[in-house]
Short mmCIF file of C-alpha atoms in Angstrom, two decimals:
data_model
loop_
_atom_site.label_atom_id
_atom_site.label_comp_id
_atom_site.label_asym_id
_atom_site.label_seq_id
_atom_site.Cartn_x
_atom_site.Cartn_y
_atom_site.Cartn_z
CA UNK E 1 -159.41 -62.54 -88.06
CA UNK E 2 -161.88 -63.83 -85.50
CA UNK E 3 -160.65 -64.86 -82.06
CA UNK E 4 -161.19 -68.54 -81.23
CA UNK E 5 -164.05 -69.08 -78.79
CA UNK E 6 -163.03 -69.36 -75.14
CA UNK E 7 -162.92 -72.91 -73.67
CA UNK E 8 -166.26 -74.15 -72.53
CA UNK E 9 -166.92 -73.45 -68.89
CA UNK E 10 -167.93 -77.05 -68.33
CA UNK E 11 -164.28 -78.14 -69.05
CA UNK E 12 -162.50 -75.70 -66.74
CA UNK E 13 -162.73 -77.76 -63.58
CA UNK E 14 -162.20 -81.25 -65.00
CA UNK E 15 -160.03 -83.50 -62.85
CA UNK E 16 -158.95 -85.64 -65.80
CA UNK E 17 -158.70 -84.86 -69.48
CA UNK E 18 -157.20 -87.32 -71.96
CA UNK E 19 -154.48 -86.01 -74.24
CA UNK E 20 -156.58 -86.66 -77.34
CA UNK E 21 -159.73 -85.50 -79.13
CA UNK E 22 -161.91 -87.43 -76.66
CA UNK E 23 -163.17 -84.28 -74.93
CA UNK E 24 -164.40 -82.79 -78.23
CA UNK E 25 -167.61 -84.74 -77.72
CA UNK E 26 -168.59 -82.15 -75.05
CA UNK E 27 -168.14 -79.16 -77.34
CA UNK E 28 -171.13 -77.32 -78.77
CA UNK E 29 -171.68 -77.59 -82.50
CA UNK E 30 -170.56 -74.73 -84.76
CA UNK E 31 -173.06 -71.87 -85.09
CA UNK E 32 -174.01 -72.88 -88.64
CA UNK E 33 -175.28 -76.28 -87.44
CA UNK E 34 -178.33 -77.15 -85.31
CA UNK E 35 -177.60 -77.00 -81.58
CA UNK E 36 -177.54 -80.18 -79.50
CA UNK E 37 -180.70 -81.22 -77.79
CA UNK E 38 -180.68 -81.66 -74.00
CA UNK E 39 -180.91 -85.45 -74.42
CA UNK E 40 -177.99 -85.51 -76.85
CA UNK E 41 -175.88 -83.31 -74.59
CA UNK E 42 -176.59 -85.63 -71.62
CA UNK E 43 -175.74 -88.68 -73.71
CA UNK E 44 -172.45 -87.12 -74.82
CA UNK E 45 -171.66 -86.28 -71.22
CA UNK E 46 -172.31 -89.91 -70.23
CA UNK E 47 -170.21 -91.24 -73.09
CA UNK E 48 -167.40 -88.90 -72.18
CA UNK E 49 -167.54 -89.95 -68.51
CA UNK E 50 -167.41 -93.58 -69.60
CA UNK E 51 -164.39 -92.91 -71.82
CA UNK E 52 -162.63 -91.07 -69.00
CA UNK E 53 -163.41 -93.87 -66.57
CA UNK E 54 -162.06 -96.46 -69.02
CA UNK E 55 -158.91 -94.39 -69.57
CA UNK E 56 -158.41 -94.11 -65.80
CA UNK E 57 -158.91 -97.86 -65.48
CA UNK E 58 -156.26 -98.52 -68.12
CA UNK E 59 -153.87 -96.10 -66.47
CA UNK E 60 -154.34 -97.76 -63.07
CA UNK E 61 -153.83 -101.20 -64.62
CA UNK E 62 -150.62 -100.06 -66.31
CA UNK E 63 -149.42 -98.53 -63.04
CA UNK E 64 -150.05 -101.83 -61.22
CA UNK E 65 -148.19 -103.68 -63.97
CA UNK E 66 -145.20 -101.33 -63.68
CA UNK E 67 -145.19 -101.73 -59.90
CA UNK E 68 -145.26 -105.53 -60.25
CA UNK E 69 -142.32 -105.45 -62.66
CA UNK E 70 -140.38 -103.20 -60.31
CA UNK E 71 -141.15 -105.46 -57.33
CA UNK E 72 -139.93 -108.49 -59.29
CA UNK E 73 -136.81 -106.62 -60.33
CA UNK E 74 -136.07 -105.53 -56.76
CA UNK E 75 -136.66 -109.10 -55.58
CA UNK E 76 -134.23 -110.43 -58.18
CA UNK E 77 -131.63 -107.85 -57.18
CA UNK E 78 -132.09 -108.74 -53.51
CA UNK E 79 -131.67 -112.43 -54.33
CA UNK E 80 -128.48 -111.69 -56.26
CA UNK E 81 -127.19 -109.52 -53.41
CA UNK E 82 -127.91 -112.15 -50.77
CA UNK E 83 -126.45 -114.87 -52.99
CA UNK E 84 -123.33 -112.77 -53.45
CA UNK E 85 -122.87 -112.52 -49.66
CA UNK E 86 -123.20 -116.31 -49.35
CA UNK E 87 -120.75 -116.92 -52.18
CA UNK E 88 -118.18 -114.41 -50.92
CA UNK E 89 -118.33 -115.40 -47.24
CA UNK E 90 -119.14 -119.10 -47.35
CA UNK E 91 -118.59 -120.68 -50.75
CA UNK E 92 -115.53 -119.01 -52.26
CA UNK E 93 -113.35 -119.79 -49.23
CA UNK E 94 -114.34 -123.42 -49.81
CA UNK E 95 -115.41 -123.03 -53.43
CA UNK E 96 -115.69 -126.75 -54.22
CA UNK E 97 -118.99 -126.81 -52.31
CA UNK E 98 -120.90 -126.56 -55.59
CA UNK E 99 -124.56 -127.40 -55.02
CA UNK E 100 -125.67 -123.84 -55.81
CA UNK E 101 -124.04 -123.73 -59.24
CA UNK E 102 -127.17 -125.02 -60.96
CA UNK E 103 -129.15 -121.89 -59.98
CA UNK E 104 -126.49 -119.72 -61.60
CA UNK E 105 -123.60 -117.79 -60.09
CA UNK E 106 -124.02 -114.16 -59.01
CA UNK E 107 -122.43 -111.98 -61.74
CA UNK E 108 -120.10 -110.32 -59.22
CA UNK E 109 -118.36 -113.61 -58.34
CA UNK E 110 -118.81 -115.45 -61.63
CA UNK E 111 -115.37 -114.63 -63.04
CA UNK E 112 -113.59 -115.63 -59.84
CA UNK E 113 -115.43 -118.96 -59.65
CA UNK E 114 -114.83 -119.70 -63.33
CA UNK E 115 -111.08 -119.06 -62.87
CA UNK E 116 -110.94 -121.41 -59.91
CA UNK E 117 -112.91 -124.10 -61.74
CA UNK E 118 -110.94 -123.89 -65.02
CA UNK E 119 -107.66 -123.79 -63.13
CA UNK E 120 -104.23 -122.89 -64.44
CA UNK E 121 -102.53 -126.17 -65.35
CA UNK E 122 -100.48 -124.29 -67.93
CA UNK E 123 -98.97 -122.10 -65.17
CA UNK E 124 -99.46 -118.93 -67.18
CA UNK E 125 -98.57 -115.69 -65.42
CA UNK E 126 -99.58 -112.10 -66.19
CA UNK E 127 -95.94 -111.50 -67.19
CA UNK E 128 -96.11 -114.32 -69.75
CA UNK E 129 -99.28 -112.76 -71.15
CA UNK E 130 -97.45 -109.44 -71.62
CA UNK E 131 -94.64 -111.22 -73.47
CA UNK E 132 -96.97 -112.82 -75.99
CA UNK E 133 -99.01 -109.63 -76.29
CA UNK E 134 -95.84 -107.77 -77.23
CA UNK E 135 -95.06 -110.43 -79.81
CA UNK E 136 -98.56 -110.08 -81.25
CA UNK E 137 -98.19 -106.31 -81.51
CA UNK E 138 -94.90 -106.77 -83.36
CA UNK E 139 -96.57 -109.12 -85.81
CA UNK E 140 -99.46 -106.68 -86.36
CA UNK E 141 -96.93 -103.94 -87.05
CA UNK E 142 -95.09 -106.20 -89.46
CA UNK E 143 -98.31 -107.06 -91.29
CA UNK E 144 -99.33 -103.44 -91.67
CA UNK E 145 -95.93 -102.40 -92.98
CA UNK E 146 -94.93 -105.25 -95.30
CA UNK E 147 -97.83 -107.60 -96.07
CA UNK E 148 -100.31 -107.35 -98.85
CA UNK E 149 -103.72 -109.01 -98.54
CA UNK E 150 -102.55 -111.96 -100.62
CA UNK E 151 -99.50 -112.40 -98.41
CA UNK E 152 -101.75 -112.54 -95.36
CA UNK E 153 -104.03 -115.14 -96.96
CA UNK E 154 -101.06 -117.30 -97.92
CA UNK E 155 -99.54 -116.97 -94.47
CA UNK E 156 -102.77 -117.71 -92.61
CA UNK E 157 -103.20 -120.86 -94.69
CA UNK E 158 -99.77 -122.10 -93.68
CA UNK E 159 -99.85 -124.74 -90.98
CA UNK E 160 -96.21 -124.00 -90.14
CA UNK E 161 -96.99 -120.40 -89.24
CA UNK E 162 -100.39 -120.17 -87.58
CA UNK E 163 -99.40 -116.89 -85.91
CA UNK E 164 -100.25 -115.30 -89.24
CA UNK E 165 -103.91 -115.84 -88.40
CA UNK E 166 -103.56 -112.69 -86.28
CA UNK E 167 -104.88 -110.81 -89.28
CA UNK E 168 -108.03 -112.94 -89.32
CA UNK E 169 -108.87 -111.78 -85.80
CA UNK E 170 -109.70 -108.30 -87.06
CA UNK E 171 -112.36 -109.70 -89.35
CA UNK E 172 -114.00 -111.79 -86.64
CA UNK E 173 -114.07 -109.27 -83.79
CA UNK E 174 -116.60 -107.12 -85.64
CA UNK E 175 -118.97 -110.11 -85.68
CA UNK E 176 -118.68 -110.77 -81.93
CA UNK E 177 -121.85 -109.86 -79.99
CA UNK E 178 -122.69 -107.14 -82.55
CA UNK E 179 -125.86 -106.13 -80.67
CA UNK E 180 -123.81 -105.05 -77.64
CA UNK E 181 -121.70 -102.58 -79.66
CA UNK E 182 -118.79 -102.92 -77.18
CA UNK E 183 -116.40 -105.20 -79.07
CA UNK E 184 -116.63 -103.50 -82.46
CA UNK E 185 -114.04 -100.93 -83.54
CA UNK E 186 -114.35 -97.86 -81.32
CA UNK E 187 -116.11 -99.83 -78.57
CA UNK E 188 -114.69 -100.01 -75.02
CA UNK E 189 -113.67 -103.69 -75.27
CA UNK E 190 -112.46 -103.85 -78.88
CA UNK E 191 -108.75 -103.44 -78.13
CA UNK E 192 -108.96 -105.72 -75.11
CA UNK E 193 -110.49 -108.56 -77.12
CA UNK E 194 -107.98 -107.95 -79.89
CA UNK E 195 -105.11 -108.20 -77.40
CA UNK E 196 -106.27 -111.41 -75.71
CA UNK E 197 -106.88 -113.20 -79.02
CA UNK E 198 -103.62 -111.93 -80.51
CA UNK E 199 -101.58 -113.02 -77.50
CA UNK E 200 -103.17 -116.48 -77.58
CA UNK E 201 -102.41 -116.89 -81.28
CA UNK E 202 -98.73 -116.26 -80.55
CA UNK E 203 -98.85 -118.44 -77.43
CA UNK E 204 -100.34 -121.38 -79.36
CA UNK E 205 -99.21 -121.05 -82.99
CA UNK E 206 -100.03 -124.76 -83.41
CA UNK E 207 -103.70 -123.86 -82.88
CA UNK E 208 -103.74 -120.30 -84.15
CA UNK E 209 -106.98 -118.35 -84.33
CA UNK E 210 -110.14 -120.26 -85.20
CA UNK E 211 -113.52 -118.67 -85.86
CA UNK E 212 -115.61 -118.83 -82.69
CA UNK E 213 -112.76 -118.16 -80.28
CA UNK E 214 -113.71 -114.49 -80.13
CA UNK E 215 -117.04 -115.31 -78.45
CA UNK E 216 -115.35 -117.34 -75.71
CA UNK E 217 -112.73 -114.66 -75.10
CA UNK E 218 -115.42 -111.95 -75.08
CA UNK E 219 -117.45 -113.72 -72.37
CA UNK E 220 -114.32 -114.07 -70.22
CA UNK E 221 -113.38 -110.42 -70.74
CA UNK E 222 -116.84 -109.37 -69.52
CA UNK E 223 -116.23 -111.23 -66.26
CA UNK E 224 -112.47 -111.01 -65.64
CA UNK E 225 -109.54 -108.60 -65.78
CA UNK E 226 -107.44 -108.71 -68.95
CA UNK E 227 -104.59 -110.99 -67.79
CA UNK E 228 -106.96 -113.26 -65.86
CA UNK E 229 -109.19 -113.54 -68.93
CA UNK E 230 -106.19 -114.64 -71.01
CA UNK E 231 -105.13 -117.22 -68.41
CA UNK E 232 -108.64 -118.68 -68.22
CA UNK E 233 -108.99 -118.58 -72.02
CA UNK E 234 -105.73 -120.45 -72.68
CA UNK E 235 -106.47 -123.09 -70.03
CA UNK E 236 -110.06 -123.53 -71.18
CA UNK E 237 -109.01 -124.09 -74.78
CA UNK E 238 -106.45 -126.63 -73.56
CA UNK E 239 -109.23 -128.94 -72.31
CA UNK E 240 -109.50 -132.14 -74.42
CA UNK E 241 -112.86 -131.32 -76.00
CA UNK E 242 -112.01 -127.72 -76.91
CA UNK E 243 -108.56 -128.70 -78.18
CA UNK E 244 -110.06 -131.41 -80.39
CA UNK E 245 -112.53 -128.99 -81.95
CA UNK E 246 -110.23 -126.00 -82.35
CA UNK E 247 -107.45 -128.12 -83.82
CA UNK E 248 -110.10 -129.70 -86.07
CA UNK E 249 -109.10 -133.19 -84.99
CA UNK E 250 -111.66 -135.04 -87.11
CA UNK E 251 -111.09 -138.38 -85.43
CA UNK E 252 -111.71 -136.99 -81.94
CA UNK E 253 -114.64 -134.88 -83.10
CA UNK E 254 -116.31 -137.99 -84.53
CA UNK E 255 -115.92 -139.71 -81.15
CA UNK E 256 -117.66 -136.82 -79.44
CA UNK E 257 -120.47 -136.88 -82.00
CA UNK E 258 -120.83 -140.65 -81.59
CA UNK E 259 -121.04 -140.32 -77.79
CA UNK E 260 -123.61 -137.56 -78.19
CA UNK E 261 -125.75 -139.77 -80.43
CA UNK E 262 -125.70 -142.57 -77.82
CA UNK E 263 -127.40 -140.28 -75.31
CA UNK E 264 -129.53 -138.66 -78.00
CA UNK E 265 -131.08 -142.03 -78.85
CA UNK E 266 -131.44 -142.89 -75.15
CA UNK E 267 -133.25 -139.68 -74.18
CA UNK E 268 -135.11 -138.64 -77.34
CA UNK E 269 -135.65 -141.81 -79.42
CA UNK E 270 -138.47 -140.38 -81.54
CA UNK E 271 -136.55 -137.26 -82.50
CA UNK E 272 -133.39 -139.34 -82.98
CA UNK E 273 -135.16 -141.49 -85.59
CA UNK E 274 -136.60 -138.36 -87.23
CA UNK E 275 -133.10 -136.91 -87.61
CA UNK E 276 -131.83 -140.25 -88.90
CA UNK E 277 -134.56 -140.38 -91.55
CA UNK E 278 -133.16 -137.13 -92.99
CA UNK E 279 -129.50 -138.19 -92.43
CA UNK E 280 -129.15 -135.12 -90.22
CA UNK E 281 -125.90 -135.64 -88.30
CA UNK E 282 -124.78 -133.85 -85.09
CA UNK E 283 -121.96 -131.92 -86.78
CA UNK E 284 -124.55 -129.80 -88.61
CA UNK E 285 -125.67 -128.11 -85.39
CA UNK E 286 -123.23 -129.16 -82.64
CA UNK E 287 -120.06 -127.66 -84.10
CA UNK E 288 -121.23 -124.06 -83.73
CA UNK E 289 -122.59 -124.74 -80.22
CA UNK E 290 -119.35 -126.33 -79.02
CA UNK E 291 -117.01 -123.89 -80.77
CA UNK E 292 -118.58 -120.91 -78.97
CA UNK E 293 -119.72 -122.75 -75.81
CA UNK E 294 -123.28 -121.62 -76.67
CA UNK E 295 -122.36 -117.94 -76.24
CA UNK E 296 -123.35 -117.22 -79.86
CA UNK E 297 -126.45 -119.43 -79.96
CA UNK E 298 -128.12 -118.48 -76.65
CA UNK E 299 -128.88 -115.12 -75.00
CA UNK E 300 -125.77 -113.96 -73.15
CA UNK E 301 -127.23 -114.28 -69.62
CA UNK E 302 -128.43 -117.81 -70.39
CA UNK E 303 -125.11 -118.76 -71.97
CA UNK E 304 -123.36 -117.65 -68.78
CA UNK E 305 -125.59 -119.99 -66.76
CA UNK E 306 -124.59 -122.82 -69.08
CA UNK E 307 -120.95 -121.86 -68.49
CA UNK E 308 -121.54 -121.96 -64.72
CA UNK E 309 -122.47 -125.65 -64.77
CA UNK E 310 -119.99 -126.44 -67.56
CA UNK E 311 -117.21 -125.20 -65.27
CA UNK E 312 -118.54 -127.57 -62.61
CA UNK E 313 -119.33 -130.67 -64.70
CA UNK E 314 -116.93 -130.35 -67.61
CA UNK E 315 -117.44 -131.28 -71.27
CA UNK E 316 -120.34 -133.63 -70.49
CA UNK E 317 -122.56 -130.65 -69.70
CA UNK E 318 -121.95 -129.12 -73.13
CA UNK E 319 -123.51 -132.15 -74.80
CA UNK E 320 -126.21 -132.41 -72.14
CA UNK E 321 -127.14 -128.81 -72.90
CA UNK E 322 -127.40 -129.70 -76.59
CA UNK E 323 -129.80 -132.50 -75.74
CA UNK E 324 -131.74 -130.11 -73.50
CA UNK E 325 -132.22 -127.74 -76.44
CA UNK E 326 -133.43 -130.60 -78.65
CA UNK E 327 -135.83 -131.71 -75.91
CA UNK E 328 -137.16 -128.18 -75.48
CA UNK E 329 -138.03 -127.89 -79.18
CA UNK E 330 -138.74 -131.58 -79.87
CA UNK E 331 -142.38 -131.08 -80.88
CA UNK E 332 -141.45 -128.32 -83.32
CA UNK E 333 -138.49 -130.21 -84.80
CA UNK E 334 -140.60 -133.32 -85.41
CA UNK E 335 -142.71 -131.28 -87.84
CA UNK E 336 -139.72 -130.04 -89.85
CA UNK E 337 -137.68 -131.37 -92.75
CA UNK E 338 -133.87 -131.34 -93.10
CA UNK E 339 -133.52 -127.74 -94.31
CA UNK E 340 -135.86 -126.24 -91.72
CA UNK E 341 -134.30 -128.23 -88.85
CA UNK E 342 -130.81 -127.07 -89.83
CA UNK E 343 -131.96 -123.46 -90.11
CA UNK E 344 -133.84 -123.61 -86.80
CA UNK E 345 -130.92 -125.09 -84.84
CA UNK E 346 -128.46 -122.66 -86.44
CA UNK E 347 -130.50 -119.70 -85.19
CA UNK E 348 -132.45 -120.59 -82.06
CA UNK E 349 -135.49 -118.52 -80.97
CA UNK E 350 -134.51 -115.41 -79.03
CA UNK E 351 -137.26 -115.86 -76.44
CA UNK E 352 -135.70 -119.00 -74.95
CA UNK E 353 -135.73 -118.74 -71.13
CA UNK E 354 -133.33 -120.18 -68.57
CA UNK E 355 -136.15 -121.80 -66.58
CA UNK E 356 -137.48 -123.75 -69.56
CA UNK E 357 -134.06 -124.74 -70.88
CA UNK E 358 -132.65 -125.85 -67.54
CA UNK E 359 -135.82 -127.79 -66.82
CA UNK E 360 -135.25 -129.71 -70.06
CA UNK E 361 -131.54 -130.15 -69.32
CA UNK E 362 -132.42 -131.56 -65.89
CA UNK E 363 -134.67 -134.14 -67.57
CA UNK E 364 -131.78 -135.46 -69.68
CA UNK E 365 -130.23 -138.60 -68.21
CA UNK E 366 -126.54 -138.93 -69.02
CA UNK E 367 -126.47 -142.66 -68.48
CA UNK E 368 -126.68 -145.46 -71.02
CA UNK E 369 -126.76 -149.12 -69.95
CA UNK E 370 -125.37 -148.05 -66.56
CA UNK E 371 -122.54 -146.23 -68.33
CA UNK E 372 -121.98 -142.52 -67.78
CA UNK E 373 -120.65 -140.06 -70.37
CA UNK E 374 -116.98 -140.61 -69.50
CA UNK E 375 -117.37 -144.39 -69.72
CA UNK E 376 -119.21 -144.26 -73.05
CA UNK E 377 -116.59 -141.92 -74.49
CA UNK E 378 -113.73 -144.08 -73.16
CA UNK E 379 -115.38 -147.14 -74.71
CA UNK E 380 -115.55 -145.41 -78.11
CA UNK E 381 -111.89 -144.44 -77.82
CA UNK E 382 -110.96 -148.03 -76.97
CA UNK E 383 -112.94 -149.39 -79.91
CA UNK E 384 -111.17 -146.93 -82.19
CA UNK E 385 -107.73 -148.01 -80.99
CA UNK E 386 -108.59 -151.68 -81.43
CA UNK E 387 -109.91 -150.91 -84.91
CA UNK E 388 -106.66 -149.18 -85.78
CA UNK E 389 -104.72 -152.25 -84.63
CA UNK E 390 -106.87 -154.59 -86.69
CA UNK E 391 -106.27 -152.46 -89.78
CA UNK E 392 -102.56 -152.06 -89.12
CA UNK E 393 -100.33 -153.23 -92.03
CA UNK E 394 -97.92 -154.73 -89.49
CA UNK E 395 -100.66 -156.98 -88.09
CA UNK E 396 -101.77 -158.02 -91.57
CA UNK E 397 -98.24 -159.08 -92.48
#
């Protein structure tokens, strides 16, 4: 066996050597081939120097890029830290001063502010949560010991016993923020989410568990302690809009869709007519957005910013956000047919940014003929009641 030739002396003192075959250009040819001429050797040296210089240039550029990203990250963290000080010392003591909500709440105070904004009209206490959690655990135990799968399906379909939908929770939790891997079985928040949803199902058997609730509960759990998350969850779902959707009150849902379309036509007339031409109604895309408060449709950090302003402005902002999304993608949607629009709005692009979306939301005017959202919705409710009277058998007789 022959020993490999020692490294060329010309490469011993190099300051920079790429981790590749680049430097092979400086090597002498094997002994069975003609040697390099002086001109060729000089040319190879020049080419090598140029390659090294270009590699250095790329490395320096990448280093500058990394430094820029780090500076931006530090700046963002400093802004969050300073905002947190302002919120803790100045705003939370008088939390109704809400001008800064639009920029987004600092994550460290978000849960506290949400709790204050949602309120606790139901007067739920941590002790009451424990009572209903115990009841849920008893039901789970009962299901596992005595119920077959068919029994569970029959029970969950029964309006008289919505608590049976406890079993359905297990199926839905695995589909909640699957990319985070924290709510699935074995994850750190799986049991917590299971407990909050189970307790609520026993607390409100008239509502039971409805698909989409797990996303709302999950967002609250990420920002609040267990009992506080349950209290906020129960009160949030008791709001008129959420209650109408989760109880599948078709009459009320149609009023919300009708109010939405009033402002849709006002703000985006061209897209409104395009949707109308395909008979594409709001329920096709709005139901999923409202059911999960956008936590399933938008990136989590962006969904939390939507929640921030929703807690401030109420249900109106949910529909304003929907119009903001349509405005953001108006040019794209105008080029699509029914199927592609429905598919697009069901799964929004993942690269949607808060700056672009909130800019579009800000451009949406929630006023029609000098009427605001609440007035338009109240007018639709009034028209409905008068319509019911006109169609009443008593009046006809």
